[in-house]
Coordinates of C-alpha atoms in Angstrom, one line a residue:
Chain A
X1 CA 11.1 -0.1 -24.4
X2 CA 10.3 0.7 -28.0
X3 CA 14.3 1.1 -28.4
X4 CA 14.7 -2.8 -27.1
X5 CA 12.3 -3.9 -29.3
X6 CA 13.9 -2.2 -32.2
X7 CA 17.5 -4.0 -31.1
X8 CA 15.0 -7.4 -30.5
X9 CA 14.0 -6.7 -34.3
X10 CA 17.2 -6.1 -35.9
X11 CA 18.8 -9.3 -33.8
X12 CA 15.9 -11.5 -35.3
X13 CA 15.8 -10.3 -38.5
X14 CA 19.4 -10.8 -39.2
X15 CA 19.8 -14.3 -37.5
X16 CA 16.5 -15.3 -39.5
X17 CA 17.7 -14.1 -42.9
X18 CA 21.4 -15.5 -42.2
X19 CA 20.0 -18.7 -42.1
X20 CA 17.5 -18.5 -44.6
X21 CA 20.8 -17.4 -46.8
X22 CA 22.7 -20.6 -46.0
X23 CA 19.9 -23.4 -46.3
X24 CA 17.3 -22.2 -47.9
X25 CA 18.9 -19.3 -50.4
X26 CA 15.8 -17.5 -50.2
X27 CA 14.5 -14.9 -48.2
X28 CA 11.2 -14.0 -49.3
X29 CA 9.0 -15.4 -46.5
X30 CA 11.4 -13.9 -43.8
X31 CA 9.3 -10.5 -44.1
X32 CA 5.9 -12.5 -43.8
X33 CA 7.0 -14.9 -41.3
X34 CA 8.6 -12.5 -38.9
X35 CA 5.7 -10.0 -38.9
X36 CA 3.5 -13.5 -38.2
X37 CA 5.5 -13.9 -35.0
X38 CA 5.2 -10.2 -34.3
X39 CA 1.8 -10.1 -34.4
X40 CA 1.3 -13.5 -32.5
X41 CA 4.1 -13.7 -30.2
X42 CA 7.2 -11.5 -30.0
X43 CA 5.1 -8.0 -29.8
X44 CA 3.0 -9.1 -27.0
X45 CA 4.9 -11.6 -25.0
X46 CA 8.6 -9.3 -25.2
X47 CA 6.4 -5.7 -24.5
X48 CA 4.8 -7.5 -21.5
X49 CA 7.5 -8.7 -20.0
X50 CA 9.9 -5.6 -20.0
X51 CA 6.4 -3.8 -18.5
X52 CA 6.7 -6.2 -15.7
X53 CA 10.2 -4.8 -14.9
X54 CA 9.2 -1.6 -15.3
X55 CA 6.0 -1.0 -14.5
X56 CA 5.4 -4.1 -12.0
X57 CA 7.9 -3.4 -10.2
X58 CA 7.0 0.5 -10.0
X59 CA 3.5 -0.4 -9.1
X60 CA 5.6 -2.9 -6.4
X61 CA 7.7 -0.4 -4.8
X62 CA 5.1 2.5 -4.6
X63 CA 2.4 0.5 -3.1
X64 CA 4.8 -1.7 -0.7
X65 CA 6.5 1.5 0.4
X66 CA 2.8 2.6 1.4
X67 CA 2.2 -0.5 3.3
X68 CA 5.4 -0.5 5.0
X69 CA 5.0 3.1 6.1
X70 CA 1.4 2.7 7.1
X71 CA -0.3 4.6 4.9
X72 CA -2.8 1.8 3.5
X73 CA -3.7 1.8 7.4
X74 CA -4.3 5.6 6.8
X75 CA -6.3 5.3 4.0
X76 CA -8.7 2.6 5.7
X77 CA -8.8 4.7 8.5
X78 CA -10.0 7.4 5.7
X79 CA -13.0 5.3 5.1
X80 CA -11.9 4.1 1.7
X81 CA -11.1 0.6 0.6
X82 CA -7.7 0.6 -0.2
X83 CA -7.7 -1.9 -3.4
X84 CA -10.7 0.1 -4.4
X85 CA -8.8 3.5 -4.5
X86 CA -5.1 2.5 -5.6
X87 CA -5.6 -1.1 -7.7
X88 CA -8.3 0.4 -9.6
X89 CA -6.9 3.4 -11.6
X90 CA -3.7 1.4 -12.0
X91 CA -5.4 -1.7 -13.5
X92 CA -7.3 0.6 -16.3
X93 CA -3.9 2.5 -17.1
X94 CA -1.2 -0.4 -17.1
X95 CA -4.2 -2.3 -19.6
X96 CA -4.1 0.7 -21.5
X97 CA -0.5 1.0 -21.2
X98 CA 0.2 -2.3 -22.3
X99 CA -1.8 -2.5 -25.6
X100 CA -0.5 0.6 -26.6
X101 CA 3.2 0.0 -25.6
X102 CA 2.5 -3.5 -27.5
X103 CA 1.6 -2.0 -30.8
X104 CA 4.2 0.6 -30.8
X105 CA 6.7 -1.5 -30.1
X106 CA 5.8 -4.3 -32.5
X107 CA 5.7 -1.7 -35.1
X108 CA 9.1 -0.7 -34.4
X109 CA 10.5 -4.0 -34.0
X110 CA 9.1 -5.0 -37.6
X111 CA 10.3 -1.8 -39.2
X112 CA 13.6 -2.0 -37.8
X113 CA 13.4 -5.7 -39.0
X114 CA 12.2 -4.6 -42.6
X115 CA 15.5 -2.2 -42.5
X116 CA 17.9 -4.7 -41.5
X117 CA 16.8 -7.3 -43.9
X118 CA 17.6 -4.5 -47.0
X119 CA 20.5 -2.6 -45.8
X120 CA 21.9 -6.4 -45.2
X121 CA 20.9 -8.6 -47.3
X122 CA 19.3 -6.3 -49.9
X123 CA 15.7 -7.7 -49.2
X124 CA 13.4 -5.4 -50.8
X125 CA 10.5 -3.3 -48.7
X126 CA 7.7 -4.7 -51.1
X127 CA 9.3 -8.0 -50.8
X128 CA 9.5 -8.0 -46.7
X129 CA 6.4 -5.6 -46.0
X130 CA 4.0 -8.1 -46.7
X131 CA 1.3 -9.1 -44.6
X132 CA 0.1 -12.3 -46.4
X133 CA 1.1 -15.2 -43.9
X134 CA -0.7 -12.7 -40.9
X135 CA -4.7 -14.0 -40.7
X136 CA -7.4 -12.6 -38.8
X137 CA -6.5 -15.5 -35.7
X138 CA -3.0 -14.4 -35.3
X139 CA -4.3 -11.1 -34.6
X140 CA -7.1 -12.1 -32.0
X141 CA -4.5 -14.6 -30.7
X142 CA -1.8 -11.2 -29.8
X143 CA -4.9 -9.2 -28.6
X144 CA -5.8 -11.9 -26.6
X145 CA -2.4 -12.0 -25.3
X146 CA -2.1 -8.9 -25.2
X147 CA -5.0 -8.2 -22.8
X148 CA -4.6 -10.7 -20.6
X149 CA -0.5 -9.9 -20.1
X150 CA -1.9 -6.1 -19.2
X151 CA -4.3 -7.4 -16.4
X152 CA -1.5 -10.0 -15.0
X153 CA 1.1 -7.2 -14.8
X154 CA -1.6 -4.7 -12.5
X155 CA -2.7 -7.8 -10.7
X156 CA 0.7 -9.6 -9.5
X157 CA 2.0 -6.1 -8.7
X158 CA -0.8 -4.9 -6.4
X159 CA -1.0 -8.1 -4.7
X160 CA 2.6 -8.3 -3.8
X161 CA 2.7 -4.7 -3.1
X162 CA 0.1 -5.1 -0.2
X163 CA 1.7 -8.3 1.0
X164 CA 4.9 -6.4 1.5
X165 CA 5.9 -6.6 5.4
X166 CA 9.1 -4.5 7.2
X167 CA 10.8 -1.9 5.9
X168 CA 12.8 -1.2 2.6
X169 CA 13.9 -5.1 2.7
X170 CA 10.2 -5.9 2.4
X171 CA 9.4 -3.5 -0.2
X172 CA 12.5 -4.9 -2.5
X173 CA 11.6 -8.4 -1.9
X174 CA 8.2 -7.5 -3.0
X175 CA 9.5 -6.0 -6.1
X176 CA 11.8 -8.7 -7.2
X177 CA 8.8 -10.7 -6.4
X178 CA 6.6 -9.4 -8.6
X179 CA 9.1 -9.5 -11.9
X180 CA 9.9 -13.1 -11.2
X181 CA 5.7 -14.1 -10.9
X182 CA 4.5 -11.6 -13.3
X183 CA 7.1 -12.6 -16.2
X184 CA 6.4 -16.7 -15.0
X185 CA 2.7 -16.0 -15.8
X186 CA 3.2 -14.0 -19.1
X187 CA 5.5 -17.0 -20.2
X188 CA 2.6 -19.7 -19.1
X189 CA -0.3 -17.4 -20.5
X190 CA 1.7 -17.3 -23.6
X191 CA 1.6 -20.9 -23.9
X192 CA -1.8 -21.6 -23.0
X193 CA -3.5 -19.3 -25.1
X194 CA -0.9 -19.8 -28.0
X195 CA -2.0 -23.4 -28.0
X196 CA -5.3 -22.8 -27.7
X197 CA -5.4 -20.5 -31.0
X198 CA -3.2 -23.8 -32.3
X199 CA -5.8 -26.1 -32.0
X200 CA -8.4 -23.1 -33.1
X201 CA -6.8 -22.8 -36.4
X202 CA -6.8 -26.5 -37.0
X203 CA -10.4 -26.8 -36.4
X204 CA -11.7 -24.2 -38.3
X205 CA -9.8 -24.4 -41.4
X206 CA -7.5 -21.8 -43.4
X207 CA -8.9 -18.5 -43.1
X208 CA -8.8 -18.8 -39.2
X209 CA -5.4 -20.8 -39.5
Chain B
X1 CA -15.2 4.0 27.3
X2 CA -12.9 1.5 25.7
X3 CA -12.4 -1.8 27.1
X4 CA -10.2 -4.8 26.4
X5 CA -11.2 -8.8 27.9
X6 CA -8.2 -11.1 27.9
X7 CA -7.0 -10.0 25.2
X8 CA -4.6 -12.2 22.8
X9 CA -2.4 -12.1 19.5
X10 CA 0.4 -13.9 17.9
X11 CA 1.6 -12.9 14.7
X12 CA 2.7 -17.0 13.4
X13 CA 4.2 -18.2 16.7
X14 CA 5.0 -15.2 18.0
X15 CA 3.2 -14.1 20.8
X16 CA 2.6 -10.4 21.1
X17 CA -0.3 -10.1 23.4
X18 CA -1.1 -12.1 26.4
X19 CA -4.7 -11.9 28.7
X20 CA -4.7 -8.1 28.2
X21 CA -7.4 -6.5 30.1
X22 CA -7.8 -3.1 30.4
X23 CA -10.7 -0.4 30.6
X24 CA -10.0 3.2 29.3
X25 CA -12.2 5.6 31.0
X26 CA -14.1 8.4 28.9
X27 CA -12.0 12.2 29.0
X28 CA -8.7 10.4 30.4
X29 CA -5.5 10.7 28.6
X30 CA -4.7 7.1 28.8
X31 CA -0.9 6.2 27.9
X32 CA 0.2 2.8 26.7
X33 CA 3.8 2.4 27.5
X34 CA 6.7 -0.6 27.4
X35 CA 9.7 -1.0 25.6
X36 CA 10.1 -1.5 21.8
X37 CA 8.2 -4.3 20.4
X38 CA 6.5 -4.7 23.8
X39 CA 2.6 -4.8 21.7
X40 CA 1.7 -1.1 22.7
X41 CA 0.7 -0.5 18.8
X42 CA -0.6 -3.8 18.3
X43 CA -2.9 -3.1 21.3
X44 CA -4.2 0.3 20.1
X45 CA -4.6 -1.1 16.3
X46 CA -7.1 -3.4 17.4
X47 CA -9.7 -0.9 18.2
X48 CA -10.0 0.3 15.0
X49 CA -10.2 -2.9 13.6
X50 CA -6.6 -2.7 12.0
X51 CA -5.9 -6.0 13.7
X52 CA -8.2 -8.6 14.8
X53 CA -7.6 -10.0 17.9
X54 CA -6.8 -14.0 18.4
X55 CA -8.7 -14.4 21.8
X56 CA -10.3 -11.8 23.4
X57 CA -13.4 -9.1 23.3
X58 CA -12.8 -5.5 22.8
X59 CA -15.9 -2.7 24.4
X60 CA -16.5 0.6 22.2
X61 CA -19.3 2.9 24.4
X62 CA -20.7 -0.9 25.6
X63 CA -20.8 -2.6 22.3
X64 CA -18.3 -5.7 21.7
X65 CA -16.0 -5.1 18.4
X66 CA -13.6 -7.0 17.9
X67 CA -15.5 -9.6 15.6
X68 CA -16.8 -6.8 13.7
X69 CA -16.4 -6.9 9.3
X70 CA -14.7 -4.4 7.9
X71 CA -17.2 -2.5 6.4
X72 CA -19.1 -2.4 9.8
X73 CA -15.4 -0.8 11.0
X74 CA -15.6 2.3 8.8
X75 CA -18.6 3.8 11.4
X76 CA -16.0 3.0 14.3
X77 CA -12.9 4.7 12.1
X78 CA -15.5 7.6 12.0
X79 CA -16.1 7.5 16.3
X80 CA -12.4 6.6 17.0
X81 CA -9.2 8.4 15.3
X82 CA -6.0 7.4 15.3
X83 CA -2.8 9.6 14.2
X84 CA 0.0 7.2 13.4
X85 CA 3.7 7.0 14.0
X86 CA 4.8 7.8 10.1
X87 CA 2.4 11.0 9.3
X88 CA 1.1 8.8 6.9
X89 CA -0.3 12.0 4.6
X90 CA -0.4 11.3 0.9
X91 CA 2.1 13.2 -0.8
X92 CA 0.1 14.0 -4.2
X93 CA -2.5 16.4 -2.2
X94 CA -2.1 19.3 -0.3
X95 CA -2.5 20.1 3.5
X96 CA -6.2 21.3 2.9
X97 CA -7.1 17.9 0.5
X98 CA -5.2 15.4 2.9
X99 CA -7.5 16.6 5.5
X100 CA -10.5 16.5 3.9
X101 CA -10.2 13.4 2.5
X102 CA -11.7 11.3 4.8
X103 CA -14.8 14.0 5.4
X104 CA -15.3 13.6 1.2
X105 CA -15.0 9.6 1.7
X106 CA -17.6 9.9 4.6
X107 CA -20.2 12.1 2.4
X108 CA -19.3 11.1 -1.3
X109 CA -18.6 14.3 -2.5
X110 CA -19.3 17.9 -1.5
X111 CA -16.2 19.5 -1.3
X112 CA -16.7 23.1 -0.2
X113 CA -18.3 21.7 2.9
X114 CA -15.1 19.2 3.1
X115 CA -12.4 21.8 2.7
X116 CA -14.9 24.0 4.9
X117 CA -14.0 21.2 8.1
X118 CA -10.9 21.0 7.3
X119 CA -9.7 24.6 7.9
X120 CA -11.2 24.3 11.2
X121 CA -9.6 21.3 11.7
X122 CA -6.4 23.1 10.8
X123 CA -7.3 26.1 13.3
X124 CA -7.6 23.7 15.5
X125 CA -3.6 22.4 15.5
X126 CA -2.8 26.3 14.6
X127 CA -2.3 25.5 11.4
X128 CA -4.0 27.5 8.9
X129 CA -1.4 29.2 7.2
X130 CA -0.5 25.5 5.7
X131 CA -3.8 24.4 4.4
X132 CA -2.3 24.8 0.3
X133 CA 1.1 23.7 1.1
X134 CA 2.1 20.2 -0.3
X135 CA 3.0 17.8 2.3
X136 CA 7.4 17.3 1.4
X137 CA 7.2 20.7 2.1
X138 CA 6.8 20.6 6.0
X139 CA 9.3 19.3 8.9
X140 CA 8.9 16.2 10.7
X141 CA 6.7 18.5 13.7
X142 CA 4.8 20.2 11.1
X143 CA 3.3 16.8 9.2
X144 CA 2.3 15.0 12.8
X145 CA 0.0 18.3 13.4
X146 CA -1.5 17.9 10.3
X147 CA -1.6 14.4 10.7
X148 CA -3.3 15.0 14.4
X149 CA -5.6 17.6 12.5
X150 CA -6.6 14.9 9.6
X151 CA -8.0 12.7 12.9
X152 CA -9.6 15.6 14.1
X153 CA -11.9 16.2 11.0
X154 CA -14.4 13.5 11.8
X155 CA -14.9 15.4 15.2
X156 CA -14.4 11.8 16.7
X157 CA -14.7 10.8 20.2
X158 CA -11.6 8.7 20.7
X159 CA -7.9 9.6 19.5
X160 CA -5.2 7.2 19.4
X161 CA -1.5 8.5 19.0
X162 CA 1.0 6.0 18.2
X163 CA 4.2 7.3 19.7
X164 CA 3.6 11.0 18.6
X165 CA 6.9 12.5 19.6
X166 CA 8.9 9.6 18.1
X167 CA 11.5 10.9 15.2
X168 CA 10.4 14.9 16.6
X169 CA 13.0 16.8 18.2
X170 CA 12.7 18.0 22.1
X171 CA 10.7 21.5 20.8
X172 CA 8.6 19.8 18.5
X173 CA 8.1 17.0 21.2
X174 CA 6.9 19.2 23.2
X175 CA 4.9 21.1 20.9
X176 CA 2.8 18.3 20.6
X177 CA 2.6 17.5 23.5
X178 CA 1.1 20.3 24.3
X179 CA -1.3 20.1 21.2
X180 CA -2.6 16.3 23.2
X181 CA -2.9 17.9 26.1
X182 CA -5.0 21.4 24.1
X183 CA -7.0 18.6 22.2
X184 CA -8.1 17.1 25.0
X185 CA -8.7 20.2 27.3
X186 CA -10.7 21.9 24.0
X187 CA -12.5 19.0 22.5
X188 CA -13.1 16.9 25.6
X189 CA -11.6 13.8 23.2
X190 CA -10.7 10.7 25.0
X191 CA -6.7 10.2 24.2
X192 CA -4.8 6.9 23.7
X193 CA -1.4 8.0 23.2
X194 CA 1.7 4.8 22.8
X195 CA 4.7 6.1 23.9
X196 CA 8.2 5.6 25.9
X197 CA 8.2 8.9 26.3
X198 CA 9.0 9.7 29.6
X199 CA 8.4 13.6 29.7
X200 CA 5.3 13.1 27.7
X201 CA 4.3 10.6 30.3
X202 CA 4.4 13.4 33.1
X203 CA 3.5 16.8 30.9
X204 CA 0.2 14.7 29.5
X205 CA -0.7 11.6 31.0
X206 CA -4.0 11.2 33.6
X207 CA -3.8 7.3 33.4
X208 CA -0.8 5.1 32.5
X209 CA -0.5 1.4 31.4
X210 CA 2.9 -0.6 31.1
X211 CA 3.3 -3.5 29.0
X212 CA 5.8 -6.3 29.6
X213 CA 6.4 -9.4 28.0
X214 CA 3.1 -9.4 26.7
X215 CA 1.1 -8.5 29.8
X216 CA 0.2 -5.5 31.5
X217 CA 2.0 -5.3 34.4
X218 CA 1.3 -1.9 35.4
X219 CA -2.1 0.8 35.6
X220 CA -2.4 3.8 37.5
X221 CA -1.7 7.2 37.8
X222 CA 1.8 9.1 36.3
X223 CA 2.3 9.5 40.3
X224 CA 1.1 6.2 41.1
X225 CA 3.7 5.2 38.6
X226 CA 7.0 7.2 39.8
X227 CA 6.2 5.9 43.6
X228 CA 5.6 1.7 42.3
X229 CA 8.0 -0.5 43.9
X230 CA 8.1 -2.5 40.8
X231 CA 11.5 -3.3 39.5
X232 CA 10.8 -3.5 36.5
X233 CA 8.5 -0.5 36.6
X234 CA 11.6 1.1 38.3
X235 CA 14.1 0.2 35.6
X236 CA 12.0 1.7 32.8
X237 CA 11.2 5.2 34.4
X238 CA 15.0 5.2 35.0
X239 CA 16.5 4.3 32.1
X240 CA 18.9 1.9 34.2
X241 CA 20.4 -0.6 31.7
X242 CA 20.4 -2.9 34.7
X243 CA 17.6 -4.7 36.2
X244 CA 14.9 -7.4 35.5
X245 CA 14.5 -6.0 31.7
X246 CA 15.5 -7.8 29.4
X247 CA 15.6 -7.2 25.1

């Protein structure tokens, strides 16, 4: 994942600063500017979605084989709730999984960026490594994201997962299932919260802009 | 004693079950037999509250289930066991852990008296040189013991086997179903077992219900079964890919 986001960095960072070459002729917001979208968008919406391929459709497959081989019927016969023993560790650990995974791999993709932009376009590291366009509501804005995209992942996975009916076929419908829903939410989340941090900053002025 | 009352069930618009009545006597070995997809496990599942009937009463010991919540189910789960047709053991603990499982749900906790039934409960299906092995470790004939063994822990009163020799070869078939016919001899444990089975049906059985197209269309005896006139009761204890059955 952190490898991707790397690639995602160097991609972004080289389109962004070939344009800014050719109608602007300056590149010294490209540092600022990208790690704004890092922080805000990119980390958080691009970490959560490849976790929903990986780890959604783990989640899928694991607990869908279990249904289709009757071992959630097992465990209820066990006395225990079967959401209650298998949704909740993997709810805690894909939320922690994803704010972690998140950070590192925004921190790579803007490192990675920082390179690109001075090994190709000799943009200097004090010049790029700056964090003044990044205030305190673009970082509650990616938390925020980031938080919610680790409880969607957990949820859309476990659902589908006990849902699955069949055999194999039902277990790989379940898992393509859960990639399409759980990246369709991230994307919508993304939006709604994005705008709602819009209309935040407006309201209450510069420092929160 | 277990008792279905007109039972019925349709999964969407299929129908599965149809005016099922049936009464299980206490100490029998009741089998449920019937071709694939006939609604042998569907029957069985609903006594445990793993499906909830359409139409229909179900009698546990006198008292009417099948309307009960699931958290009200966990004290029948605890009277009435039921060993399914995958193993079903979780493949992260051991032999030991998989069978005490249920015993540690049950008390919240205290282990050593957990692991402590579940030896016994291995003794019981002669199998307490596995109790540390890891399940993917074990044939096909070793994991339905344990599996029968894990139903055993709660000492309950009622055990449902869903087509136990299915996927086991002819010496592990028979291995187990011996270990029914032990369980039921040593523990005194009313048996439901589902099964097309045939040799199971005369090695084990003392009662014997068929199920076609949704109904039951026979109940009696293994004997009472060999000498029916039936056709269609014919044509299944023969094997005959002619007659009255249809897929």
């Amino acid at each position: 994942m952190t490898v991707t986001m790397g690639f995602v960095g160097m991609i972004l960072v080289y389109q962004g600063c070939t344009q800014a070459q050719r109608i602007l002729g300056d590149m010294s917001l490209i540092g600022p500017g990208f790690l704004q979208l890092v922080v805000r968008e990119f980390g958080p919406t691009i970490g959560a979605m490849m976790l929903a391929t990986r780890v959604g459709a783990g989640i899928a497959a694991e607990v869908g084989s279990m249904k289709v081989t009757e071992q959630i019927e097992a465990i209820r016969m066990c006395g225990a709730d079967p959401v209650e023993m298998l949704a909740a560790p993997r709810f805690v650990a894909c939320m922690v999984a994803t704010v972690v995974l998140a950070i590192l791999g925004s921190l790579i993709m803007y490192a990675i960026g920082g390179l690109t932009a001075h090994v190709a376009f000799g943009v200097s590291s004090a010049t790029f490594f700056s964090t003044r366009l990044v205030r305190p509501l673009d970082v509650i804005n990616g938390f925020s994201k980031i938080f919610v995209f680790g409880a969607i992942i957990p949820l859309v996975a476990m659902q589908s997962g006990l849902n699955a009916s069949g055999s194999s076929e039902g277990v790989g419908a379940a898992t393509t299932r859960t990639v399409i829903e759980a990246s369709l939410l991230i994307l919508m989340f993304d939006v709604l919260i994005g705008s709602f941090y819009f209309l935040l900053g407006q309201r209450t002025g510069f420092f929160f802009s | 004693m277990i008792e279905f009352r007109s039972l019925c069930k349709k999964f969407g618009t299929q129908e599965v079950l149809n005016d099922v009545t049936l009464k299980i006597e206490n100490k029998q070995v009741q089998f449920i037999i019937g071709m694939s997809g006939a609604g042998k496990s569907v029957l069985v599942k609903h006594v445990v509250g793993l499906l909830r009937a359409d139409s229909g009463e179900i009698y546990l010991d006198g008292e009417e289930i099948s309307r009960l919540r699931e958290r009200d189910f966990f004290r029948i789960r605890e009277k009435c066991g039921m060993v399914f047709q995958n193993p079903t053991l979780f493949d992260g603990l051991s032999i030991r852990e998989n069978i005490a499982m249920p015993l540690r749900k049950r008390w919240r906790g205290n282990k050593k008296a957990a692991n402590d039934l579940a030896d016994e409960a291995l003794d019981l299906v002669h199998m307490s040189a596995y109790g540390d092995t890891m399940p993917f470790v074990l044939g096909a004939g070793l994991k339905k013991r344990a599996a029968i063994a894990r139903a055993l822990a709660l000492k309950p009163q009622y055990l449902i086997y869903d087509e136990p020799t299915t996927g086991l070869d002819p010496l592990n078939a028979r291995r187990t179903d011996a270990l029914i016919k032990e369980m039921a001899q040593t523990t005194g444990i009313t048996s439901i077992v589902v099964s097309h089975d045939l040799r199971s049906i005369t090695d084990v059985a003392t009662q014997v219900a068929l199920l076609h197209e949704r109904k039951l269309r026979f109940v009696g005896t293994p004997q009472m079964l060999k000498a029916s006139a039936d056709p269609v009761v014919q044509q299944f204890i023969s094997g005959s890919a002619m007659g009255p059955i249809h897929e």
